[in-house]
mmCIF file of C-alpha atoms in Angstrom:
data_model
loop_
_atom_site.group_PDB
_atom_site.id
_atom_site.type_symbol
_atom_site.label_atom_id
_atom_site.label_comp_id
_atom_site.label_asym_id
_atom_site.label_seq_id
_atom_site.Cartn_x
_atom_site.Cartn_y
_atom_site.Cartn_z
ATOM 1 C CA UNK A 4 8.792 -87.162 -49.978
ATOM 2 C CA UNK A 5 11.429 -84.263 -49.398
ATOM 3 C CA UNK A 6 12.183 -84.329 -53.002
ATOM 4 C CA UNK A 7 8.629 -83.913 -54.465
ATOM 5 C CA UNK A 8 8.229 -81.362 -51.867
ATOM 6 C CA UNK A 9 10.876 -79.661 -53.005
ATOM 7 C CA UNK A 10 10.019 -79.887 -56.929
ATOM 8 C CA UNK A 11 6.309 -78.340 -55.908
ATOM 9 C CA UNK A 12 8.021 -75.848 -53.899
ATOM 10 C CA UNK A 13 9.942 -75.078 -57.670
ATOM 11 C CA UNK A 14 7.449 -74.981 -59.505
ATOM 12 C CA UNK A 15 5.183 -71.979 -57.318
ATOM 13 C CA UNK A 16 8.267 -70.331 -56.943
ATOM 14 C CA UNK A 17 9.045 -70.504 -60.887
ATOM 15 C CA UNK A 18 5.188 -69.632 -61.271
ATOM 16 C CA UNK A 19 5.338 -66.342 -59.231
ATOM 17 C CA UNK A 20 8.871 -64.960 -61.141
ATOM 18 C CA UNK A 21 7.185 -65.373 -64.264
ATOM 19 C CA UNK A 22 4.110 -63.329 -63.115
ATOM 20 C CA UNK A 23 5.855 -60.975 -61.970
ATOM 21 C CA UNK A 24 8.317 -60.724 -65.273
ATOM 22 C CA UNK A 25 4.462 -60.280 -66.954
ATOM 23 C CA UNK A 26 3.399 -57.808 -64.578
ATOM 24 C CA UNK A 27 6.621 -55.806 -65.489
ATOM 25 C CA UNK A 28 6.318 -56.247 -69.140
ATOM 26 C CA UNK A 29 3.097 -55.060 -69.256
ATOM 27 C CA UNK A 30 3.691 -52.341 -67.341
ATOM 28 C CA UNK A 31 6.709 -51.119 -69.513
ATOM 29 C CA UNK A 32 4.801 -51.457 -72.721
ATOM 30 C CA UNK A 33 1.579 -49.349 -71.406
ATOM 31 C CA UNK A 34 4.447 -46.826 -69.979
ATOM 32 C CA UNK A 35 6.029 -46.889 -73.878
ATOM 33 C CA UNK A 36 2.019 -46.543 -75.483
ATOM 34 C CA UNK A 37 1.647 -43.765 -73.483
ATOM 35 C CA UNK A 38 4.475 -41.977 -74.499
ATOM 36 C CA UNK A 39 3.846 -42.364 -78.291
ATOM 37 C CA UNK A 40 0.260 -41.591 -77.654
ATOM 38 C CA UNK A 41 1.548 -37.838 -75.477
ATOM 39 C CA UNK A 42 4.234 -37.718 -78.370
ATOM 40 C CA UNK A 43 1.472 -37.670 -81.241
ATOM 41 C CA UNK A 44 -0.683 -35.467 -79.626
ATOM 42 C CA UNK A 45 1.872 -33.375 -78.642
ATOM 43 C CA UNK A 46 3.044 -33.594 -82.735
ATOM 44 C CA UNK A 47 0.176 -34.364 -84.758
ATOM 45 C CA UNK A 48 -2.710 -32.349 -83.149
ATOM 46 C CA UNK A 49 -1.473 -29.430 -82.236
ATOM 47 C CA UNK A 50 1.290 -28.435 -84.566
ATOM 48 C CA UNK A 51 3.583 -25.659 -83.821
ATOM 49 C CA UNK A 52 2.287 -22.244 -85.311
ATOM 50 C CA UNK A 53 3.456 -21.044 -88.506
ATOM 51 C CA UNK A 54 4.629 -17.382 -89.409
ATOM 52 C CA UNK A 55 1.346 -17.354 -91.105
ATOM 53 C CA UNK A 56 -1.036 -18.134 -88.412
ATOM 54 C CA UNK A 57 1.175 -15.616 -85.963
ATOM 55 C CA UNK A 58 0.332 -13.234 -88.509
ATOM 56 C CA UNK A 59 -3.184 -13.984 -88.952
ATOM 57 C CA UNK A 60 -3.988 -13.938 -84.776
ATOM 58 C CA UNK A 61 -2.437 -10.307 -84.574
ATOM 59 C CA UNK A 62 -4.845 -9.091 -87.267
ATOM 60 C CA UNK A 63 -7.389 -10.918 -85.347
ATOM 61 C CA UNK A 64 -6.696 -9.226 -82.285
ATOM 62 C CA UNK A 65 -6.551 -6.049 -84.013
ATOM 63 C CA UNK A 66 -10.095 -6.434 -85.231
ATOM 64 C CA UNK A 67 -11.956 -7.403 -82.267
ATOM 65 C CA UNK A 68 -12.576 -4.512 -80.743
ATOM 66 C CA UNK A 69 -14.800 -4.742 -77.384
ATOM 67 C CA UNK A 70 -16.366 -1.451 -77.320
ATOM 68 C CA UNK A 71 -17.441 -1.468 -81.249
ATOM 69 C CA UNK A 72 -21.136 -2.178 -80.416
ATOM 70 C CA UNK A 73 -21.635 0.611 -77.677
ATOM 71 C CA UNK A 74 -24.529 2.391 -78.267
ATOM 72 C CA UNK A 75 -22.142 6.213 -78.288
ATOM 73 C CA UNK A 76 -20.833 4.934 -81.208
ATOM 74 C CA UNK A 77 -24.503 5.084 -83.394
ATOM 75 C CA UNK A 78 -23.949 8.953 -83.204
ATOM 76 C CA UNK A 79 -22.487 10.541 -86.192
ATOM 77 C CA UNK A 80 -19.108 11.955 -86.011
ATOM 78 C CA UNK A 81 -20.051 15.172 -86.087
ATOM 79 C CA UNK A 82 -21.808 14.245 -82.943
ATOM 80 C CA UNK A 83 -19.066 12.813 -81.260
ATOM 81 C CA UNK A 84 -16.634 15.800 -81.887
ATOM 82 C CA UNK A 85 -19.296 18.014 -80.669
ATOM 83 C CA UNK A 86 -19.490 15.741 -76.991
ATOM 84 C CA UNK A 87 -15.368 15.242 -76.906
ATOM 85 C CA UNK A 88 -14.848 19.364 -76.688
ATOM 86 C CA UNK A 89 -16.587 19.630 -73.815
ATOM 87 C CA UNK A 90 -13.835 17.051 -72.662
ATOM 88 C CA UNK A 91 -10.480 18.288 -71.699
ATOM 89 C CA UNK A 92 -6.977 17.487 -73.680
ATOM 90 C CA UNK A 93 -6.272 14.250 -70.896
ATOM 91 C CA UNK A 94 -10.007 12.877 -70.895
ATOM 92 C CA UNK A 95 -9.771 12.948 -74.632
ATOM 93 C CA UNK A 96 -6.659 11.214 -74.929
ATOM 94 C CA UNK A 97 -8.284 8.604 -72.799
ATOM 95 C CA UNK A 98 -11.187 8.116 -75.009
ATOM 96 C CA UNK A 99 -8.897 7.446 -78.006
ATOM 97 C CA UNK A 100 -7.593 4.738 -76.637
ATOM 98 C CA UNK A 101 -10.861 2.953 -76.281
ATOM 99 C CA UNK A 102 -12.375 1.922 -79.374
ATOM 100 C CA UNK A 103 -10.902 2.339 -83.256
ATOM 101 C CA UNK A 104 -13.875 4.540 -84.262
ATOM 102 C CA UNK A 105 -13.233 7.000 -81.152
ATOM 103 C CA UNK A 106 -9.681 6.608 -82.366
ATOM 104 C CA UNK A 107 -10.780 8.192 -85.849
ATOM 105 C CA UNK A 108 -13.196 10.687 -84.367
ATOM 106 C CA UNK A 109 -10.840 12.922 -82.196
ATOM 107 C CA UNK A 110 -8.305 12.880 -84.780
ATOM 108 C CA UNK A 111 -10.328 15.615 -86.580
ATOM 109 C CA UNK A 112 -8.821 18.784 -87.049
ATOM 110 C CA UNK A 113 -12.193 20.314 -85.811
ATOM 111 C CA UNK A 114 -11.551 18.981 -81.980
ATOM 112 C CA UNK A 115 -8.006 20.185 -82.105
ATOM 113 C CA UNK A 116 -8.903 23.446 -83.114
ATOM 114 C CA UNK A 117 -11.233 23.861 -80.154
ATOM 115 C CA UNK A 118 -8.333 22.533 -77.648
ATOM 116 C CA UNK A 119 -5.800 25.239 -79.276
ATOM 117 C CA UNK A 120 -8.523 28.190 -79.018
ATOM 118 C CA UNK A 121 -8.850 26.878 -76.103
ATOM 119 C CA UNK A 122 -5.572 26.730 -74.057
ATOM 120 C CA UNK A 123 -3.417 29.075 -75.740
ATOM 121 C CA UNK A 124 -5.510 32.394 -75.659
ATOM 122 C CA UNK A 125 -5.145 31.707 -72.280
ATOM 123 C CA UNK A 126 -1.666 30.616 -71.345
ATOM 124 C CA UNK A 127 -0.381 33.390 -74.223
ATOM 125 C CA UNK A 128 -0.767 37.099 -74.435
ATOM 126 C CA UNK A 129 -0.274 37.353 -77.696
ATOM 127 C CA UNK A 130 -2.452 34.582 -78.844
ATOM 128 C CA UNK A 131 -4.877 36.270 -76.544
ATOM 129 C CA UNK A 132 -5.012 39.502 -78.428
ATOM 130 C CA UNK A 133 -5.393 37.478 -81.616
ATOM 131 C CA UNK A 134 -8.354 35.603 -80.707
ATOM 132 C CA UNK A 135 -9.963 39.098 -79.396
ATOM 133 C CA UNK A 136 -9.349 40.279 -83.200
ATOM 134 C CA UNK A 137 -10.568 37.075 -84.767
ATOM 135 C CA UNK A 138 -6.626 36.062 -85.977
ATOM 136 C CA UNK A 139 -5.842 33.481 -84.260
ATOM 137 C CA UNK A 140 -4.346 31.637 -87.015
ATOM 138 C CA UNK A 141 -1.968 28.326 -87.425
ATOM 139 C CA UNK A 142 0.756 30.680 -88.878
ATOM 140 C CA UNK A 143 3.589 28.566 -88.531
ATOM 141 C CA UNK A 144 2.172 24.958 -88.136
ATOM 142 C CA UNK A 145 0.379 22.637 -90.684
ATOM 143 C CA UNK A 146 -2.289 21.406 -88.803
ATOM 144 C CA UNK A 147 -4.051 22.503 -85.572
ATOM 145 C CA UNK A 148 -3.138 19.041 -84.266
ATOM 146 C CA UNK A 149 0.712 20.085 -84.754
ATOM 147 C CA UNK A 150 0.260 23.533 -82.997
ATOM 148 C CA UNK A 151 -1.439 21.357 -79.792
ATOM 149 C CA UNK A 152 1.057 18.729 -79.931
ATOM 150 C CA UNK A 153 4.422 21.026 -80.785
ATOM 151 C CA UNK A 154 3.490 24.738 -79.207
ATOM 152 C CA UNK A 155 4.992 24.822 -75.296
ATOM 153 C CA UNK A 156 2.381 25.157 -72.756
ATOM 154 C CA UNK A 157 2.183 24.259 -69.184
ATOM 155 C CA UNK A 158 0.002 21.168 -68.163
ATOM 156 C CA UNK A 159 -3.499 21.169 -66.424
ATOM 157 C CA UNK A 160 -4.844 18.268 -64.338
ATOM 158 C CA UNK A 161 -2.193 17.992 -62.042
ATOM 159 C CA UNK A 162 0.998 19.902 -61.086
ATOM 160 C CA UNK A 163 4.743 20.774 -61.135
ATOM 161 C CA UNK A 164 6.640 19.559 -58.040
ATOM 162 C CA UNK A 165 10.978 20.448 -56.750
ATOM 163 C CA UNK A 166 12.785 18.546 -54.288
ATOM 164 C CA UNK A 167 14.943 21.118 -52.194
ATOM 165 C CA UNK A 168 17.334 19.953 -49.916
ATOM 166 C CA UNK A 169 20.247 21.415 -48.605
ATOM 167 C CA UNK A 170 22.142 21.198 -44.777
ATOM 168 C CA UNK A 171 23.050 23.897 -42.156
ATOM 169 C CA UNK A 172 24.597 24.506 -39.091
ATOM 170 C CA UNK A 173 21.991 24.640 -36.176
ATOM 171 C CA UNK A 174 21.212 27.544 -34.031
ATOM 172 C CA UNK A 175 22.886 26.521 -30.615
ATOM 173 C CA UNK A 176 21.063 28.268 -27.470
ATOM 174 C CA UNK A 177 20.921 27.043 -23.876
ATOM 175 C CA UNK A 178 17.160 25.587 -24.576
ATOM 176 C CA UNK A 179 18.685 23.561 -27.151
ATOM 177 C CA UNK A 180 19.715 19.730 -26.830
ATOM 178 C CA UNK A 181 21.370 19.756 -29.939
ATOM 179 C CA UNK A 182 25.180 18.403 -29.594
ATOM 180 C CA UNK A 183 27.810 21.336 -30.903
ATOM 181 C CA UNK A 184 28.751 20.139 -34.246
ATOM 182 C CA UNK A 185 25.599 18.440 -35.399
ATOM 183 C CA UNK A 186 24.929 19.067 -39.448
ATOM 184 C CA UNK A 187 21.068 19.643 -40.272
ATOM 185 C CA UNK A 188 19.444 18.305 -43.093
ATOM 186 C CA UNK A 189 16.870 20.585 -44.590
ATOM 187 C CA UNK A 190 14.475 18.700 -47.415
ATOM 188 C CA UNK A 191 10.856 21.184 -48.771
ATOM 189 C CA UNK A 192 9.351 21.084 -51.906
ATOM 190 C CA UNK A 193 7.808 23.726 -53.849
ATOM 191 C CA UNK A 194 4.831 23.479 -56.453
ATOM 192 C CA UNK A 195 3.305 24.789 -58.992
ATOM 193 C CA UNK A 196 -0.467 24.037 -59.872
ATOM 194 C CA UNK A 197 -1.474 25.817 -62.870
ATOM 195 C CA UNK A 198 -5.257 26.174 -63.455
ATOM 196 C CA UNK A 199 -7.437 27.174 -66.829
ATOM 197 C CA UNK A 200 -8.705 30.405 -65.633
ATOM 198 C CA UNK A 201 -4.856 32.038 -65.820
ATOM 199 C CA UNK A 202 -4.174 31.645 -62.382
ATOM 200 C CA UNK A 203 -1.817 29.248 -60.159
ATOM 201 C CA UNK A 204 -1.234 27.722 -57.499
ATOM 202 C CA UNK A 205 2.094 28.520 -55.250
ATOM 203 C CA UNK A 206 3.040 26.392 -52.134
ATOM 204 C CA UNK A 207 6.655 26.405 -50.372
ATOM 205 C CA UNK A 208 5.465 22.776 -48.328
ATOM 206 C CA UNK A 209 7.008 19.848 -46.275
ATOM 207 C CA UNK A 210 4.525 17.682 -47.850
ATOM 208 C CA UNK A 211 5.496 15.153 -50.751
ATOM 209 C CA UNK A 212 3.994 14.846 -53.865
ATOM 210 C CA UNK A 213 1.919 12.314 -52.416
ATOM 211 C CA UNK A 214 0.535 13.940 -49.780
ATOM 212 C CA UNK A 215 -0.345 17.366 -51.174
ATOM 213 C CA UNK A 216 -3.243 16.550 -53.759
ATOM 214 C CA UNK A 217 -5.811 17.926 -50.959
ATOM 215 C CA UNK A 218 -3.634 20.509 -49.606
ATOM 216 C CA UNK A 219 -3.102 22.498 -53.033
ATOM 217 C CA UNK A 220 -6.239 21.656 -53.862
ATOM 218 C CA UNK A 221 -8.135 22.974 -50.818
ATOM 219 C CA UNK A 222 -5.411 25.633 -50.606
ATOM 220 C CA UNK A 223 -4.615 25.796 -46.899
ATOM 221 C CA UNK A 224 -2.232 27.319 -44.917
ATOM 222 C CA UNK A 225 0.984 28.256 -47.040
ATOM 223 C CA UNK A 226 -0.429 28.136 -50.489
ATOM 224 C CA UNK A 227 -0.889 31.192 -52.647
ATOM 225 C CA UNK A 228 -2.765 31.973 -55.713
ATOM 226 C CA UNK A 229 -0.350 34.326 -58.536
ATOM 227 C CA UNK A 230 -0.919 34.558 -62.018
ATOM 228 C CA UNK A 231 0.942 33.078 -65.087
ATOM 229 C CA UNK A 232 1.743 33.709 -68.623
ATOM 230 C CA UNK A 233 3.746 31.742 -71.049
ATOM 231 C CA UNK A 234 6.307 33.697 -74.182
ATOM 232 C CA UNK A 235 7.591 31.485 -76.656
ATOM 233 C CA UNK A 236 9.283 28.208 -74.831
ATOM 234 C CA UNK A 237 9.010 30.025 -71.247
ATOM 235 C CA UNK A 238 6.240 30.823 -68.734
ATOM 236 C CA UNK A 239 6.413 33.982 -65.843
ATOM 237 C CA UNK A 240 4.949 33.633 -62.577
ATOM 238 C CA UNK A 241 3.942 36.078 -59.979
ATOM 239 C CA UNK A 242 2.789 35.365 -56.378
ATOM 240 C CA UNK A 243 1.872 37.493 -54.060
ATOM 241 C CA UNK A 244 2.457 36.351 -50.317
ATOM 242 C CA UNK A 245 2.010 37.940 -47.087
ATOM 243 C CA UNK A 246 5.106 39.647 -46.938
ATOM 244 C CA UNK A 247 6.938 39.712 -50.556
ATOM 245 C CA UNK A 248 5.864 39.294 -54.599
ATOM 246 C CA UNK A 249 7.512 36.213 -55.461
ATOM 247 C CA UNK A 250 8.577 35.844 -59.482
ATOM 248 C CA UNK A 251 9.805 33.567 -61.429
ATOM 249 C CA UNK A 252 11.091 32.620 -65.060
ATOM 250 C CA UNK A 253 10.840 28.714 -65.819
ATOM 251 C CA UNK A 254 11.529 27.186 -69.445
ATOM 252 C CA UNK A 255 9.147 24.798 -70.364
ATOM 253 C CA UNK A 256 11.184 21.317 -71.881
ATOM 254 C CA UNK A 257 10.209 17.548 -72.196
ATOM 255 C CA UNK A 258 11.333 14.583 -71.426
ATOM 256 C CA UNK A 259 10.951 10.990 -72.957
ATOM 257 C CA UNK A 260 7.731 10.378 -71.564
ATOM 258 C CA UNK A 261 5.937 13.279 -72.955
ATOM 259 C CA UNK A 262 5.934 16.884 -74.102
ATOM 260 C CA UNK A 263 5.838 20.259 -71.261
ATOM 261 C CA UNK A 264 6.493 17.719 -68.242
ATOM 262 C CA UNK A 265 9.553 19.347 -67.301
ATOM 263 C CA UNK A 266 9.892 23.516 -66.122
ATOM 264 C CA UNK A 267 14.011 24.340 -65.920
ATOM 265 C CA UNK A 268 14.167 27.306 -63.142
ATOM 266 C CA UNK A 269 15.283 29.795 -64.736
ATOM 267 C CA UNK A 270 15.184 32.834 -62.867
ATOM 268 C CA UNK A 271 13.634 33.679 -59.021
ATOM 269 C CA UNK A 272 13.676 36.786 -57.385
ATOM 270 C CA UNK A 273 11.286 38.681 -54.755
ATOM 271 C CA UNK A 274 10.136 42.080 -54.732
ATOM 272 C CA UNK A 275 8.903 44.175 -51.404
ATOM 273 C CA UNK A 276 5.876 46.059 -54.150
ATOM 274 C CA UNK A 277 3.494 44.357 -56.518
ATOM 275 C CA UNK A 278 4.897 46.553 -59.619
ATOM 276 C CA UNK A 279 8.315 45.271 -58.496
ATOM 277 C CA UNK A 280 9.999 48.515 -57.385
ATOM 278 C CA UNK A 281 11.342 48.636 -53.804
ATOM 279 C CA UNK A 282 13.816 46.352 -52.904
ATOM 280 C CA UNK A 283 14.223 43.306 -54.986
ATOM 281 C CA UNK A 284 16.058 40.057 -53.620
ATOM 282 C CA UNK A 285 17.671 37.678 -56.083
ATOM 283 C CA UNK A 286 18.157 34.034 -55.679
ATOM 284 C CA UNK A 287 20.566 31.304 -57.259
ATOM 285 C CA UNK A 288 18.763 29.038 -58.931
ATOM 286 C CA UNK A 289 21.394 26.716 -60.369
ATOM 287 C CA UNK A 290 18.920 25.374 -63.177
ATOM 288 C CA UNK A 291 16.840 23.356 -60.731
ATOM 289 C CA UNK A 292 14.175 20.872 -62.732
ATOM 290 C CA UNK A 293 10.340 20.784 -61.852
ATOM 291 C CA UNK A 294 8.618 17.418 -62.834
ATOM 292 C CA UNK A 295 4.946 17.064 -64.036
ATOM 293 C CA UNK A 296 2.442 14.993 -61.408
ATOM 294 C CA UNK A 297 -0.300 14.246 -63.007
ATOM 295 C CA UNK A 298 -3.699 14.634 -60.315
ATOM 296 C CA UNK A 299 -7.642 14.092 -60.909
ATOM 297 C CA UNK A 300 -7.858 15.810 -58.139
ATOM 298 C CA UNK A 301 -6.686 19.143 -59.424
#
C-alpha cells in the first residue's frame, strides 16, 4: 500500500513539472515571436529615411504655405504695395514673414522707395532740402532697398536705453543714520525715444527698461521733448529742461542682431541759453553704449 501510494504520488508530481516546463516553453517562444514580429516592423515597415526623402520633406515644407489661400492675397500686387506703405518699416517686416507671396510683394523697389522718402527727409537735413527740390535721389546706392537697409538712421517703435552707475561718499549730517564710511551705490538710466515727427523723447529715470514703456510714453514727470537730426553715421540732440539745454553727439553703430541698435555717446554738454551761449558745462562721456528696446507701445 505505501509503495503504490508513493508511485501515484510520482506520477502527479512528474505530471505538474512537466506542465509547468510547457507553461515556460510556451511562454519563451511567444516572448521570442514577439520580438521578431517588433523587429520586422521596426525593419521592414518603416525603413529608415533616405537622403532623398529628407530632401523631398524640406521642399514639402517649403511649399505648404498656411496663409496662401487668404483672401488679401486675391489683390494684385500693385494693390498690396499700395496697403503695406501705409504700414511702417517693423509692421512690414512682419508681414514678410507670413506668406511667400507677401514675401515677393514688399520686396518691390516701389515700397522701399516710400520708406526712404519717408524716414530720411526727416531724420536728415540735407535729404530734407532735397526732397523740397524734388532731388532726392539714390546717389550713391543701387537700389532704394540698399539706401533703407545700409543709410544710418535712428529706430522708431521703441527706444534707446544707458545703464549709469557709479558710487559716492554720502552726505553725513546729524539727521542722518548713515554709519561714517558707508560707500553709496548710485544706478539711473537715461533714454532716448525718438519719434517720426523730428522730435524726441529725453528722460534722466530710476525706472528700468521694463518699467518705463508708459512713463516715456505718457511723458510724466522728468521727461522732456528736444529735437534731433542725424549727419552722415551720427545724430545731434537738443533738450531743453527746466533749468539747462542739454546736447548731445551719439554715433549711430550695429551690432549682430541688427543694423542702428546701438548709439556710442559721443559727446554731452549743457548750455545755460537755447542758442548755446552763456555758460556751457562739459561732461566725460567715456564712450558709453545705448541699446535699442524695441516697444509697441511707443
Amino acid at each position: 500500500m505505501v509503495s503504490n501510494r508513493e508511485d501515484a504520488f510520482n506520477v502527479r508530481d512528474s505530471t505538474h513539472r512537466d506542465a509547468d516546463r510547457d507553461v515556460i516553453k510556451r511562454r519563451i517562444i511567444n516572448e521570442e515571436l514577439l520580438d521578431n514580429v517588433d523587429h520586422h516592423d521596426d525593419t521592414d515597415l518603416y525603413p529608415p529615411p533616405t537622403i532623398d526623402d529628407l530632401n523631398t520633406f524640406e521642399q514639402s515644407d517649403e511649399e505648404d504655405d498656411p496663409n496662401e489661400n487668404h483672401p488679401l492675397l486675391n489683390f494684385a500686387d500693385m494693390l498690396l504695395i499700395e496697403i503695406l506703405q501705409w504700414l511702417d518699416e517693423d509692421t512690414i517686416a512682419a508681414c514678410m514673414c507670413t506668406c511667400h507671396q507677401l514675401l515677393l510683394v514688399a520686396r518691390s523697389e516701389v515700397l522701399f522707395e516710400a520708406l526712404c522718402r519717408r524716414i530720411f527727409p526727416i531724420q536728415n537735413p540735407n535729404a530734407a532740402i532735397a526732397f523740397a527740390r524734388n532731388t532726392f535721389r539714390l546717389r550713391r546706392f543701387s537700389t532704394w532697398f540698399e539706401m533703407f537697409h545700409s543709410r544710418p538712421r535712428v529706430r522708431y517703435n521703441g527706444f534707446y536705453w544707458l545703464k549709469v552707475v557709479y558710487y559716492k561718499k554720502p552726505e553725513l549730517s546729524m539727521w542722518s543714520d548713515i554709519v561714517p564710511g558707508t560707500i553709496l551705490k548710485c544706478i539711473y538710466y537715461r533714454y532716448f525715444s525718438f519719434r517720426r515727427d523730428g522730435t524726441v523723447l529725453y528722460g534722466m529715470l530710476l525706472k528700468t527698461p521694463f518699467e518705463v514703456e508708459a512713463y516715456l510714453g505718457e511723458q510724466r514727470k522728468g521727461v522732456y521733448c528736444g529735437r534731433f537730426h542725424v549727419h552722415q553715421d551720427e545724430v545731434v540732440v537738443t533738450v531743453p529742461t527746466h533749468c539747462n539745454n542739454v546736447n548731445f553727439r551719439l554715433q549711430i553703430t550695429q551690432r549682430k542682431r541688427g543694423r542702428n541698435v546701438k548709439l556710442i555717446l559721443k559727446e554731452h554738454f549743457a548750455s545755460s541759453e537755447p542758442d548755446g551761449t552763456g555758460w556751457i558745462t562739459y561732461y566725460d562721456t567715456a564712450e558709453e553704449e545705448f541699446y535699442y528696446y524695441r516697444s509697441c507701445c511707443l
